Coordinates of C-alpha atoms in Angstrom, one line a residue:
Chain A
X146 CA 14.1 33.2 8.5
X147 CA 14.5 31.1 5.8
X148 CA 15.6 27.2 6.1
X149 CA 18.7 27.7 5.2
X150 CA 19.9 30.0 7.4
X151 CA 17.7 27.8 10.3
X152 CA 20.1 24.9 9.4
X153 CA 23.4 26.5 9.9
X154 CA 22.2 28.5 12.7
X155 CA 21.6 24.9 14.2
X156 CA 24.8 23.7 12.8
X157 CA 26.6 26.9 14.8
X158 CA 25.0 26.3 18.0
X159 CA 25.8 21.9 17.9
X160 CA 29.1 23.0 17.5
X161 CA 29.3 25.6 20.0
X162 CA 28.4 23.3 22.0
X163 CA 30.5 20.0 21.5
X164 CA 33.4 23.0 21.3
X165 CA 32.3 23.8 25.4
X166 CA 31.9 20.5 26.5
X167 CA 35.3 19.7 25.2
X168 CA 36.8 22.4 26.4
X169 CA 35.4 21.9 29.9
X170 CA 37.0 18.4 30.0
X171 CA 40.2 19.8 28.7
X172 CA 41.2 23.2 29.7
X173 CA 41.6 22.1 32.9
X174 CA 44.3 19.2 32.4
X175 CA 45.8 21.5 30.6
X176 CA 46.1 24.4 33.0
X177 CA 47.0 22.4 36.1
X178 CA 50.0 20.1 33.5
X179 CA 51.2 24.4 32.5
X180 CA 51.3 24.8 35.8
X181 CA 53.1 22.4 37.0
X182 CA 56.2 23.1 34.9
X183 CA 55.5 27.2 35.8
X184 CA 58.3 29.0 38.0
X185 CA 56.7 30.4 41.1
X186 CA 56.9 33.8 40.4
X187 CA 54.8 33.4 37.3
X188 CA 52.3 31.4 39.2
X189 CA 52.0 34.4 41.8
X190 CA 52.2 36.9 39.5
X191 CA 48.5 37.8 39.0
X192 CA 49.3 40.0 35.5
X193 CA 50.2 36.5 34.3
X194 CA 47.2 34.4 33.6
X195 CA 49.6 31.7 31.6
X196 CA 53.0 31.2 32.5
X197 CA 56.0 31.6 30.4
X198 CA 58.9 30.4 32.4
X199 CA 59.1 26.5 32.5
X200 CA 61.4 24.3 34.9
X201 CA 61.4 20.9 35.8
X202 CA 62.3 21.8 39.1
X203 CA 59.0 20.8 41.3
X204 CA 58.0 17.7 39.3
X205 CA 61.7 16.9 40.1
X206 CA 62.0 18.0 42.4
X207 CA 58.6 15.4 44.2
X208 CA 60.2 13.1 42.2
X209 CA 63.4 12.3 43.7
X210 CA 63.2 14.3 46.9
X211 CA 59.9 13.7 47.9
X212 CA 60.1 10.1 47.0
X213 CA 57.2 10.1 44.0
X214 CA 59.9 8.2 41.6
X215 CA 59.3 5.4 45.0
X216 CA 55.7 5.6 44.7
X217 CA 55.8 5.2 40.9
X218 CA 58.1 2.2 41.2
X219 CA 55.4 0.1 43.9
X220 CA 52.7 1.5 42.3
X221 CA 53.6 -0.3 39.0
X222 CA 54.6 -3.5 41.0
X223 CA 50.7 -3.1 43.0
X224 CA 49.0 -3.4 39.0
X225 CA 51.5 -6.4 37.8
X226 CA 50.5 -7.8 41.1
X227 CA 46.6 -7.3 40.7
X228 CA 47.1 -7.8 37.1
X229 CA 48.0 -11.4 37.6
X230 CA 45.9 -12.8 40.7
X231 CA 42.6 -11.7 39.4
X232 CA 43.4 -13.2 35.5
X233 CA 44.6 -16.1 37.3
X234 CA 41.4 -16.1 39.1
X235 CA 38.9 -15.0 37.2
X236 CA 39.9 -16.8 33.7
X237 CA 38.3 -19.5 34.3
X238 CA 35.0 -18.1 36.1
X239 CA 34.9 -16.0 33.1
X240 CA 35.8 -18.9 31.1
X241 CA 33.0 -20.8 32.6
X242 CA 30.0 -18.1 32.6
X243 CA 31.1 -18.4 29.2
X244 CA 31.5 -21.3 27.5
X245 CA 29.3 -24.2 30.8
X246 CA 25.1 -23.9 31.7
X247 CA 25.4 -25.5 34.8
X248 CA 22.7 -25.4 37.5
X249 CA 23.5 -21.4 39.7
X250 CA 24.8 -20.2 36.7
X251 CA 23.2 -16.6 37.8
X252 CA 23.1 -17.0 41.4
X253 CA 26.8 -17.2 41.4
X254 CA 27.0 -14.3 38.1
X255 CA 24.8 -12.0 40.6
X256 CA 27.0 -12.3 44.0
X257 CA 29.8 -12.4 42.0
X258 CA 28.9 -8.6 40.5
X259 CA 26.9 -7.6 44.1
X260 CA 29.8 -8.6 45.9
X261 CA 32.0 -6.0 43.4
X262 CA 28.9 -3.3 45.4
X263 CA 31.0 -3.8 49.1
X264 CA 32.7 -0.7 49.5
X265 CA 35.9 -0.3 49.8
X266 CA 36.5 1.4 52.8
X267 CA 34.2 -1.4 54.5
X268 CA 36.8 -3.4 53.1
X269 CA 40.2 -1.8 54.2
X270 CA 39.4 -1.7 57.5
X271 CA 38.9 -4.8 59.2
X272 CA 41.9 -6.2 56.3
X273 CA 44.2 -3.2 59.0
X274 CA 43.9 -5.8 61.7
X275 CA 43.8 -9.1 59.3
X276 CA 47.2 -8.0 57.9
X277 CA 48.9 -7.2 61.2
X278 CA 48.3 -10.4 62.3
X279 CA 49.4 -12.3 59.3
X280 CA 52.4 -9.8 58.7
X281 CA 50.6 -9.0 55.1
X282 CA 50.5 -4.8 56.5
X283 CA 52.7 -2.2 55.1
X284 CA 53.6 -4.6 52.6
X285 CA 53.2 -4.3 48.2
X286 CA 51.9 -7.8 48.4
X287 CA 49.3 -6.9 50.5
X288 CA 47.9 -3.4 48.9
X289 CA 47.7 -6.3 45.7
X290 CA 45.2 -8.6 47.9
X291 CA 42.8 -6.2 48.5
X292 CA 43.2 -4.5 45.3
X293 CA 42.4 -8.0 43.1
X294 CA 39.0 -8.1 45.4
X295 CA 37.6 -4.8 43.7
X296 CA 39.0 -5.7 40.6
X297 CA 37.8 -9.7 40.4
X298 CA 34.2 -8.8 39.7
X299 CA 35.1 -6.6 36.7
X300 CA 38.1 -9.2 35.5
X301 CA 35.4 -12.0 35.4
X302 CA 32.6 -9.7 34.1
X303 CA 34.7 -8.5 30.5
X304 CA 36.8 -12.3 29.8
X305 CA 33.7 -14.1 30.5
X306 CA 31.8 -11.7 27.4
X307 CA 34.8 -12.1 25.7
X308 CA 35.1 -15.3 25.5
X309 CA 31.9 -15.4 24.5
X310 CA 32.8 -13.6 21.6
X311 CA 35.0 -16.2 20.4
X312 CA 32.9 -18.0 17.7
X313 CA 32.5 -21.5 19.2
X314 CA 32.3 -23.1 14.9
X315 CA 36.1 -23.0 15.1
X316 CA 36.9 -24.3 19.4
X317 CA 34.5 -27.3 18.0
X318 CA 36.5 -27.5 14.7
X319 CA 39.7 -27.4 16.1
X320 CA 38.1 -30.1 18.5
X321 CA 36.7 -32.1 16.0
X322 CA 41.1 -32.4 14.6
X323 CA 42.0 -33.9 17.7
X324 CA 42.4 -31.0 20.6
X325 CA 41.2 -31.4 24.0
X326 CA 39.4 -28.4 25.2
X327 CA 42.6 -27.3 27.4
X328 CA 44.5 -27.6 24.1
X329 CA 41.9 -25.7 22.5
X330 CA 41.0 -22.8 24.7
X331 CA 45.0 -22.3 24.8
X332 CA 45.3 -22.7 21.1
X333 CA 42.0 -21.3 19.3
X334 CA 40.6 -19.1 22.2
X335 CA 43.3 -18.1 24.2
X336 CA 44.9 -16.1 21.1
X337 CA 41.2 -15.2 19.6
X338 CA 40.7 -13.3 22.9
X339 CA 43.7 -12.2 23.6
X340 CA 43.5 -8.3 22.9
X341 CA 40.4 -7.8 24.4
X342 CA 41.8 -9.1 27.5
X343 CA 44.3 -6.8 27.2
X344 CA 42.6 -4.3 27.1
X345 CA 40.9 -5.4 30.4
X346 CA 44.4 -5.9 31.9
X347 CA 44.9 -1.8 31.2
X348 CA 41.6 -0.8 33.0
X349 CA 43.0 -3.2 35.6
X350 CA 46.0 -1.4 35.7
X351 CA 44.7 1.7 36.0
X352 CA 42.2 1.2 38.6
X353 CA 44.8 0.5 41.0
X354 CA 47.2 2.3 39.8
X355 CA 44.2 5.0 40.6
X356 CA 43.0 3.5 44.2
X357 CA 43.9 5.9 47.3
X358 CA 42.1 4.5 50.4
X359 CA 43.4 0.6 50.8
X360 CA 46.4 2.0 49.8
X361 CA 46.4 4.7 52.8
X362 CA 45.2 2.4 55.3
X363 CA 47.0 -0.4 54.4
X364 CA 50.4 1.1 54.1
X365 CA 53.1 3.2 56.0
X366 CA 56.3 3.3 54.0
X367 CA 55.8 0.8 50.8
X368 CA 53.2 3.4 49.4
X369 CA 51.9 3.7 46.5
X370 CA 51.3 7.0 44.1
X371 CA 48.2 7.8 44.7
X372 CA 48.7 7.6 48.5
X373 CA 52.3 9.1 48.9
X374 CA 50.3 11.9 46.9
X375 CA 47.6 11.9 49.4
X376 CA 50.3 12.1 52.6
X377 CA 52.3 14.9 50.7
X378 CA 49.6 17.1 50.1
X379 CA 46.7 16.8 52.4
X380 CA 48.4 15.5 55.6
X381 CA 45.0 15.6 58.2
X382 CA 44.3 19.8 57.5
X383 CA 45.0 19.5 54.5
X384 CA 46.7 21.6 52.4
X385 CA 50.0 20.6 53.4
X386 CA 52.1 21.1 50.0
X387 CA 53.1 24.6 48.6
X388 CA 50.5 24.8 45.4
X389 CA 52.4 24.7 42.2
X390 CA 53.9 21.0 43.6
X391 CA 50.5 20.0 44.2
X392 CA 50.4 20.6 40.3
X393 CA 52.8 18.6 39.6
X394 CA 51.5 15.7 41.7
X395 CA 48.4 16.2 39.3
X396 CA 50.7 16.0 35.8
X397 CA 52.9 13.1 37.4
X398 CA 49.3 10.5 38.1
X399 CA 47.2 11.3 34.8
X400 CA 50.6 10.8 32.6
X401 CA 50.1 6.9 32.5
X402 CA 46.3 6.9 31.9
X403 CA 46.1 9.5 29.8
X404 CA 48.7 7.6 27.6
X405 CA 46.3 5.0 28.7
X406 CA 43.0 5.4 27.7
X407 CA 44.7 6.7 23.7
X408 CA 45.2 3.8 23.3
X409 CA 42.3 1.3 24.8
X410 CA 39.7 4.0 24.1
X411 CA 37.9 1.7 21.7
X412 CA 37.2 -0.5 23.7
X413 CA 36.3 1.3 26.2
X414 CA 32.3 1.7 25.1
X415 CA 31.5 -1.6 24.5
X416 CA 33.6 -3.0 27.9
X417 CA 31.4 -1.4 29.7
X418 CA 28.3 -1.1 27.4
X419 CA 28.7 -5.3 28.1
X420 CA 29.7 -5.0 31.8
X421 CA 27.5 -2.8 33.3
X422 CA 23.8 -3.1 31.2
Chain B
X278 CA 29.8 -25.6 22.5
X279 CA 26.5 -25.7 25.0
X280 CA 28.4 -29.4 27.2
X281 CA 26.5 -29.8 30.3
X282 CA 29.1 -31.1 32.6
X283 CA 28.3 -31.5 36.0
X284 CA 31.5 -30.6 38.3
X285 CA 34.0 -28.4 36.0
X286 CA 32.4 -25.1 35.6
X287 CA 32.0 -25.3 39.6
X288 CA 35.3 -26.1 39.7
X289 CA 36.9 -23.0 37.5
X290 CA 34.2 -20.4 39.6
X291 CA 35.3 -21.6 43.3
X292 CA 38.8 -19.7 43.4
X293 CA 37.9 -16.8 41.6
X294 CA 34.6 -16.3 44.2
X295 CA 36.5 -18.3 47.4
X296 CA 38.4 -15.4 47.2
X297 CA 35.4 -12.4 46.8
X298 CA 33.9 -13.9 49.8
X299 CA 36.8 -14.1 52.2
X300 CA 37.7 -10.3 50.9
X301 CA 34.5 -9.6 51.9
X302 CA 32.9 -11.7 53.5
X303 CA 35.7 -11.7 56.7
X304 CA 35.6 -8.2 57.0
X305 CA 32.3 -8.1 57.4
X306 CA 32.0 -10.2 59.9
X307 CA 35.2 -9.0 61.8
X308 CA 33.9 -5.3 61.7
X309 CA 30.7 -6.2 63.5
X310 CA 33.5 -7.9 65.7
X311 CA 35.3 -4.5 66.3
X312 CA 32.0 -2.7 67.0
X313 CA 29.6 -4.2 68.8
X314 CA 31.8 -6.1 71.4
X315 CA 34.3 -4.7 73.8
X316 CA 36.5 -6.5 76.0
X317 CA 35.3 -10.3 74.6
X318 CA 32.0 -8.5 75.3
X319 CA 28.6 -7.8 73.5
X320 CA 28.7 -4.0 73.7
X321 CA 27.0 -0.6 72.2
X322 CA 29.2 1.6 73.9
X323 CA 31.5 2.1 70.5
X324 CA 28.5 2.8 68.7
X325 CA 26.9 4.9 70.8
X326 CA 30.3 6.9 71.3
X327 CA 30.1 7.1 68.0
X328 CA 26.6 9.0 67.5
X329 CA 28.2 11.1 70.4
X330 CA 29.8 12.7 68.1
X331 CA 28.7 16.4 65.9
X332 CA 31.4 15.2 63.5
X333 CA 29.2 12.1 62.3
X334 CA 26.1 13.6 62.0
X335 CA 28.2 15.9 60.1
X336 CA 30.0 13.3 58.1
X337 CA 26.6 11.8 57.4
X338 CA 24.7 14.2 55.5
X339 CA 27.6 15.7 54.0
X340 CA 27.7 12.3 52.3
X341 CA 24.0 12.6 51.0
X342 CA 23.9 16.0 50.6
X343 CA 27.2 15.2 48.1
X344 CA 24.9 12.9 46.9
X345 CA 21.4 14.5 46.3
X346 CA 23.4 16.8 44.0
X347 CA 26.4 15.2 42.2
X348 CA 24.4 12.2 41.1
X349 CA 21.0 13.9 38.8
X350 CA 23.8 16.3 37.5
X351 CA 26.0 14.0 36.1
X352 CA 22.8 11.5 35.1
X353 CA 21.4 14.6 33.8
X354 CA 24.6 16.0 32.0
X355 CA 26.0 12.8 30.5
X356 CA 21.8 12.3 29.2
X357 CA 22.6 15.6 27.6
X358 CA 26.1 14.9 26.0
X359 CA 25.8 11.6 24.8
X360 CA 21.9 12.5 22.9
X361 CA 24.5 15.4 21.5
X362 CA 26.8 13.0 20.3
X363 CA 25.6 10.1 19.0
X364 CA 24.6 11.4 15.3
X365 CA 27.1 11.6 13.1
X366 CA 29.0 14.7 12.7
X367 CA 33.1 16.3 12.3
X368 CA 35.4 15.1 15.2
X369 CA 33.3 13.2 16.6
X370 CA 35.5 10.9 18.0
X371 CA 37.9 13.0 19.5
X372 CA 34.9 14.8 20.9
X373 CA 34.2 11.6 22.1
X374 CA 38.1 10.5 23.1
X375 CA 37.9 13.8 24.9
X376 CA 35.0 13.4 27.0
X377 CA 36.6 9.6 28.1
X378 CA 39.7 11.3 29.7
X379 CA 38.7 11.3 33.1
X380 CA 37.4 8.1 33.0
X381 CA 41.0 7.3 33.8
X382 CA 41.7 9.8 36.3
X383 CA 42.2 9.2 40.0
X384 CA 39.4 11.2 42.8
X385 CA 43.1 12.8 44.0
X386 CA 44.8 13.9 40.5
X387 CA 41.1 16.0 39.8
X388 CA 40.6 17.1 43.4
X389 CA 44.7 17.7 42.2
X390 CA 43.5 19.8 39.1
X391 CA 40.4 21.9 40.4
X392 CA 42.6 23.0 43.0
X393 CA 44.2 24.3 39.9
X394 CA 41.6 26.0 38.4
X395 CA 40.1 27.0 41.4
X396 CA 42.4 28.1 43.9
X397 CA 43.4 32.3 44.9
X398 CA 46.2 31.9 42.8
X399 CA 44.1 29.7 40.1
X400 CA 42.8 29.9 36.8
X401 CA 39.8 31.6 37.5
X402 CA 40.5 33.6 39.2
X403 CA 43.5 35.2 37.4
X404 CA 41.4 34.9 34.1
X405 CA 38.5 37.0 35.8
X406 CA 40.8 39.6 37.7
X407 CA 42.1 40.3 34.1
X408 CA 38.5 40.5 32.3
X409 CA 38.1 42.5 35.3
X410 CA 34.5 40.9 35.7
X411 CA 35.6 40.3 39.1
X412 CA 38.0 42.6 41.5
X413 CA 38.6 40.6 44.6
X414 CA 39.8 36.8 44.1
X415 CA 36.6 34.6 45.0
X416 CA 37.5 31.8 47.5
X417 CA 37.1 28.1 47.3
X418 CA 39.7 26.8 50.0
X419 CA 39.4 27.3 54.0
X420 CA 37.1 26.8 56.8
X421 CA 35.5 29.7 56.9
X422 CA 34.4 29.0 52.7
X423 CA 32.8 25.7 53.4
X424 CA 30.3 26.4 51.3
X425 CA 32.5 27.0 48.5
X426 CA 34.6 24.4 49.2
X427 CA 31.0 22.4 48.1
X428 CA 30.8 23.7 45.2
X429 CA 34.6 23.1 44.4
X430 CA 33.9 19.3 45.5
X431 CA 30.9 19.5 43.5
X432 CA 32.2 20.7 39.9
X433 CA 35.9 18.7 40.5
X434 CA 33.3 15.3 40.9
X435 CA 31.1 15.9 37.9
X436 CA 33.8 16.7 35.5
X437 CA 36.3 13.6 36.8
X438 CA 32.6 11.6 37.3
X439 CA 30.2 12.2 34.5
X440 CA 32.2 10.2 31.4
X441 CA 31.4 6.6 33.8
X442 CA 27.9 7.6 33.6
X443 CA 28.4 9.4 29.8
X444 CA 29.8 5.6 28.5
X445 CA 27.3 3.8 30.1
X446 CA 24.6 6.3 28.3
X447 CA 26.7 5.4 24.8
X448 CA 26.7 2.4 25.0
X449 CA 23.0 1.8 25.6
X450 CA 22.1 5.1 23.3
X451 CA 23.6 2.9 20.4
X452 CA 22.1 -0.4 21.1
X453 CA 18.8 1.8 20.6
X454 CA 17.3 0.1 17.0
X455 CA 17.9 2.8 13.8
X456 CA 13.7 0.9 12.4
X457 CA 12.0 2.5 15.6
X458 CA 13.5 6.1 14.9
X459 CA 12.9 5.9 11.7
X460 CA 9.6 3.9 12.0
X461 CA 8.6 6.9 13.9
X462 CA 9.7 9.1 11.9
X463 CA 7.6 8.1 9.2
X464 CA 5.0 8.9 11.0
X465 CA 6.0 12.4 11.7
X466 CA 7.1 12.3 15.2
X467 CA 9.2 15.3 15.9
X468 CA 12.3 14.6 17.8
X469 CA 10.9 15.5 21.4
X470 CA 8.2 13.0 20.3
X471 CA 10.6 10.5 19.6
X472 CA 12.9 11.5 22.7
X473 CA 10.0 11.2 24.6
X474 CA 8.0 7.9 23.4
X475 CA 11.4 6.3 22.4
X476 CA 14.8 7.2 23.6
X477 CA 13.9 7.5 27.3
X478 CA 12.1 4.4 27.7
X479 CA 14.6 1.8 25.7
X480 CA 17.3 3.6 27.8
X481 CA 15.8 3.1 31.1
X482 CA 18.0 0.1 32.0
X483 CA 20.8 2.4 31.8
X484 CA 20.0 5.6 33.5
X485 CA 18.5 3.4 36.2
X486 CA 22.3 2.0 36.9
X487 CA 24.7 4.3 35.5
X488 CA 22.5 6.2 38.8
X489 CA 22.6 3.4 41.2
X490 CA 26.9 3.1 40.5
X491 CA 27.2 6.2 40.9
X492 CA 25.3 7.1 44.0
X493 CA 27.3 3.8 45.5
X494 CA 30.3 5.5 44.9
X495 CA 29.1 8.4 46.0
X496 CA 28.9 6.7 49.4
X497 CA 32.6 6.3 49.5
X498 CA 33.6 9.3 47.9
X499 CA 37.3 10.4 49.8
X500 CA 39.9 11.3 47.8
X501 CA 38.6 14.6 45.8
X502 CA 37.3 15.7 49.4
X503 CA 40.8 15.7 51.1
X504 CA 42.6 17.1 49.1
X505 CA 39.6 19.7 48.5
X506 CA 38.3 20.1 52.0
X507 CA 40.1 17.8 54.1
X508 CA 38.2 17.6 57.4
X509 CA 36.1 21.3 56.7
X510 CA 33.9 19.3 54.9
X511 CA 33.6 15.9 56.6
X512 CA 32.7 13.0 54.6
X513 CA 31.5 8.9 56.4
X514 CA 34.8 7.2 54.8
X515 CA 37.1 10.3 55.2
X516 CA 35.6 11.0 59.1
X517 CA 36.8 6.3 58.8
X518 CA 40.0 7.1 58.0
X519 CA 41.0 10.3 59.9
X520 CA 40.0 8.0 63.0
X521 CA 42.1 5.3 61.8
X522 CA 45.0 6.2 60.7
X523 CA 45.2 8.9 63.1
X524 CA 43.5 7.8 66.0
X525 CA 44.3 4.5 66.0
X526 CA 40.3 3.8 66.5
X527 CA 39.7 0.3 64.9
X528 CA 36.3 0.2 67.3
X529 CA 34.8 4.0 65.1
X530 CA 36.2 3.6 62.0
X531 CA 34.7 0.0 61.9
X532 CA 31.1 1.9 63.1
X533 CA 31.8 4.4 60.1
X534 CA 32.4 1.6 57.3
X535 CA 29.5 -0.8 58.3
X536 CA 26.9 2.4 58.2
X537 CA 28.8 3.0 54.2
X538 CA 28.0 -0.8 53.8
X539 CA 24.2 -0.4 54.9
X540 CA 24.0 2.7 53.3
X541 CA 25.3 0.6 49.9
X542 CA 23.9 -2.7 50.9
X543 CA 20.2 -0.6 50.6
X544 CA 21.6 0.8 46.9
X545 CA 23.2 -2.7 46.5
X546 CA 19.5 -4.3 46.0
X547 CA 18.1 -1.3 44.3
X548 CA 20.7 -2.4 42.0
X549 CA 20.5 -6.2 41.7
X550 CA 16.1 -5.4 41.6
X551 CA 16.9 -3.5 38.9
X552 CA 19.6 -4.6 36.6
X553 CA 19.2 -6.6 33.5
X554 CA 21.7 -9.1 33.4
X555 CA 21.7 -9.6 29.6
X556 CA 25.6 -11.1 28.5
X557 CA 27.1 -12.3 25.9
X558 CA 27.4 -15.6 26.6
X559 CA 24.8 -19.0 26.1
X560 CA 21.7 -18.5 27.5
X561 CA 19.8 -21.3 29.6

């Protein structure tokens, strides 16, 4: 075997590997989407690997009759509230960690990360009792408060690294020209940090959008989409809904997530690389 | 702008810190109280009740077994993927995009997607039947096929959560200076030597944190199991959920929560021990 064939062989192996991996990720998404829109007869026909007749019937039933549309609305409300609360609390903390030196800083930063390590079920179960007492049970605000606890450490860490990335010279220049620290924050730092903050907000959105345990436990009538899908699809015993509704549900759930990653993909590696090193 | 200020930073950090402390501290105290008291008296009755239930031990066993199978496979797979992708080739951007798609797919959705692949009338069975590899569909779901359900959960979790490990390791890989590798190449080290002597040692922090993050989340695995197996495969979070929502047993549910917390704190201690917190911000 000469050098050239060896080289070609290596190339072919490499591209086969890449192709297999990409197919492994993408095919399930395509298949479940196709099944979500296929008619029942096609799905149960053992001869037909891929459906040929399509319908929006199941997606529509799921959205309207089974209340997924209501769930989407609730999910969006919860996610927006989560972003708002966690940014109001998290941005000052992130700014402080990025721009100040103070005793106990490392401890505080580490504690914030450590508090995130606390598992969600542990948080959620006792919260039920507190929420009953506070009349927060079965409210979207209650779910948002819990989701904030989940998202906040992430927001602090990511905003701190975003603020740290804004050059100090610009801020100092602004302050030399007569802006106060607060003024320079709003006029200089914030606008420059905005794209990064937008990515962090999108990520917070997806985190809240995907969360199911807290949402399922804290609500009954006001359910977010995953909580509602979970209760429709798997009662206590599992497998309650017919298969083709499951695929329609999968489609409804992944659409916004995939859209998000398309817009935010530029930031993903840096975001996680910095926050979770 | 290294300003030494006495109180301002604390004032800025305090709200977030207090919020987190409340949402972690209060539930913890409350869970301990519910779990270890009865009618206001200190009591181990709930603990005994929980431990006497075979479901508890099954749940503990399956939670650990799932983590034991899924986490090492994910890290190994992600390492191979990251090393494969970390070079210049046609379609690199698209490949990375595709590999990060599952990052935003929830466990519930991933469960549903893999159900469409593996169900008796699903894609895999129809494909294999039609090319004639099998004569009867492979059954992945149902109590009598628990081993297959276990396999289905592993497949779905590998598909869904390998991407986060991949991203962490890829970020670590990209921080390794090219100069080390070039120097090694000049001195005649082949690919495997470079991998063993330079890349893997420098990747260690990334691999460690990926390992521990995934193990922590594996302790609370819920949606994917609930969708694919229900209670056929009991897990800690699932049993806690069931006890709370179906049976209204707050006390037993609290014990489940505390067991998850215990396992997590154990692993969290490891996380803090190994995590090197190097951020971009100013240093003392």
